[in-house]
Amino acid sequence: MIKNLILNCHGSPGHLSLGQGIGQADIYVFRGIGSLVEKIWIRACCVAGRNDQNQRLGNDFCSGLARSARCYVVASTELQIEYTHRFLPYGQLDSFEGLVLTYGPNGNLSLSQRFPSTYRRVPGDNTSWYRNSD
């Protein structure tokens, strides 16, 4: 059994831009990998977040993935910044941005934690983001 599976790619609410894309209809491919993997870390933007119509696509996707895989799933609701010019020791990831949610093997939300955010949504506009330093 491996402790962690890290999916590091682009994303959007309820979608991983990995290969041809992984969405709600594709989570069956992860069925039962919890016997091999303890936790799936999704290091992609907004995967656990809401879409422009404020639908819970990200929550449904991450919860369904955790249930299908029967393991923990960790994902953020916000944009993620990758610090490419910084050295990270073996086995470590960049820290997450914003609200990070952990789903248990039965799909329940088991933990939420907020980290500092580099980006913020434009007030009144769910599609645009600005850098905190702007």
Coordinates of C-alpha atoms in Angstrom, one line a residue:
M1 CA 0.0 0.0 0.0
I2 CA 1.2 3.5 -0.8
K3 CA 0.4 6.3 1.6
N4 CA -0.2 9.1 -0.9
L5 CA -1.2 9.5 -4.6
I6 CA -0.6 13.1 -5.8
L7 CA -2.5 14.4 -8.8
N8 CA -0.7 17.6 -9.9
C9 CA -2.4 19.2 -12.9
H10 CA -4.7 22.1 -14.0
G11 CA -8.3 22.0 -12.8
S12 CA -11.6 23.6 -12.4
P13 CA -14.6 22.9 -10.2
G14 CA -15.3 19.2 -10.4
H15 CA -12.7 18.6 -13.2
L16 CA -9.1 17.6 -13.5
S17 CA -7.3 18.6 -16.7
L18 CA -5.3 15.4 -16.8
G19 CA -5.0 13.6 -20.1
Q20 CA -8.4 14.0 -21.8
G21 CA -9.8 15.2 -18.6
I22 CA -11.4 13.6 -15.5
G23 CA -14.9 14.6 -14.4
Q24 CA -17.8 13.3 -12.4
A25 CA -18.5 10.6 -15.1
D26 CA -15.0 9.3 -14.9
I27 CA -14.4 8.7 -11.2
Y28 CA -15.4 5.0 -11.6
V29 CA -11.8 4.3 -12.8
F30 CA -10.7 5.0 -9.2
R31 CA -13.0 2.4 -7.9
G32 CA -11.5 0.5 -4.9
I33 CA -8.0 1.9 -5.1
G34 CA -8.3 2.6 -1.4
S35 CA -7.0 -0.9 -0.8
L36 CA -3.8 0.4 -2.5
V37 CA -3.7 4.1 -1.6
E38 CA -4.4 5.8 1.7
K39 CA -4.9 9.4 0.5
I40 CA -5.3 11.2 -2.9
W41 CA -3.9 14.7 -2.9
I42 CA -5.3 16.9 -5.7
R43 CA -2.9 19.8 -6.3
A44 CA -5.0 21.6 -9.0
C45 CA -6.9 24.8 -9.0
C46 CA -10.5 25.0 -7.7
V47 CA -11.3 21.3 -8.0
A48 CA -13.3 21.3 -4.8
G49 CA -14.9 24.7 -5.6
R50 CA -18.2 25.9 -7.1
N51 CA -18.7 26.9 -10.7
D52 CA -20.0 30.2 -12.0
Q53 CA -23.6 29.2 -11.4
N54 CA -22.7 28.5 -7.7
Q55 CA -23.3 24.8 -8.2
R56 CA -21.5 22.4 -5.9
L57 CA -19.6 20.6 -8.8
G58 CA -16.4 20.4 -6.8
N59 CA -17.9 19.0 -3.7
D60 CA -19.9 16.4 -5.6
F61 CA -16.8 15.4 -7.6
C62 CA -14.4 15.1 -4.6
S63 CA -17.0 13.4 -2.4
G64 CA -17.8 10.9 -5.2
L65 CA -14.1 10.3 -5.9
A66 CA -13.5 9.5 -2.2
R67 CA -16.5 7.1 -2.1
S68 CA -15.5 5.4 -5.4
A69 CA -11.8 5.1 -4.4
R70 CA -12.7 4.3 -0.7
C71 CA -9.9 6.6 0.5
Y72 CA -9.3 10.2 1.6
V73 CA -9.3 12.9 -1.0
V74 CA -7.7 16.4 -0.3
A75 CA -8.5 19.3 -2.7
S76 CA -8.7 23.1 -2.7
T77 CA -11.6 25.4 -3.6
E78 CA -9.2 28.2 -4.9
L79 CA -6.5 28.9 -7.4
Q80 CA -3.2 27.3 -6.6
I81 CA 0.2 28.9 -7.2
E82 CA 3.2 26.7 -8.0
Y83 CA 6.5 28.2 -6.9
T84 CA 8.7 26.8 -9.7
H85 CA 11.9 28.5 -8.5
R86 CA 11.8 27.1 -5.0
F87 CA 13.5 23.8 -4.0
L88 CA 11.3 21.4 -2.1
P89 CA 12.8 18.4 -0.4
Y90 CA 11.8 14.9 -1.7
G91 CA 8.3 14.0 -0.7
Q92 CA 7.0 17.5 -0.1
L93 CA 4.4 19.7 -2.0
D94 CA 4.0 23.4 -2.2
S95 CA 1.5 24.6 0.4
F96 CA -2.1 24.9 -0.6
E97 CA -3.9 28.2 -1.3
G98 CA -7.2 29.1 0.4
L99 CA -9.8 26.7 1.6
V100 CA -8.7 23.0 1.5
L101 CA -11.2 20.2 2.1
T102 CA -10.6 16.6 3.0
Y103 CA -13.2 14.0 2.2
G104 CA -13.3 10.7 4.0
P105 CA -13.7 7.2 2.4
N106 CA -17.4 7.4 2.7
G107 CA -17.6 10.8 0.9
N108 CA -18.2 12.9 4.0
L109 CA -16.3 16.2 4.6
S110 CA -13.9 15.2 7.4
L111 CA -11.7 18.3 7.6
S112 CA -11.5 21.8 6.3
Q113 CA -8.6 24.2 6.7
R114 CA -7.9 27.7 5.3
F115 CA -4.4 28.7 4.2
P116 CA -3.3 32.2 3.0
S117 CA -4.5 33.0 -0.5
T118 CA -2.4 34.7 -3.2
Y119 CA -5.5 35.4 -5.3
R120 CA -9.0 36.7 -4.6
R121 CA -12.2 36.7 -6.6
V122 CA -13.3 40.1 -8.0
P123 CA -16.2 41.2 -5.8
G124 CA -19.5 40.5 -7.5
D125 CA -17.8 38.5 -10.3
N126 CA -17.3 34.7 -9.8
T127 CA -15.3 34.3 -13.0
S128 CA -12.4 36.8 -12.4
W129 CA -9.5 36.7 -10.0
Y130 CA -6.9 39.3 -8.9
R131 CA -3.7 39.0 -7.1
N132 CA -3.8 40.1 -3.4
S133 CA -0.8 42.5 -4.0
D134 CA -2.6 44.3 -6.9

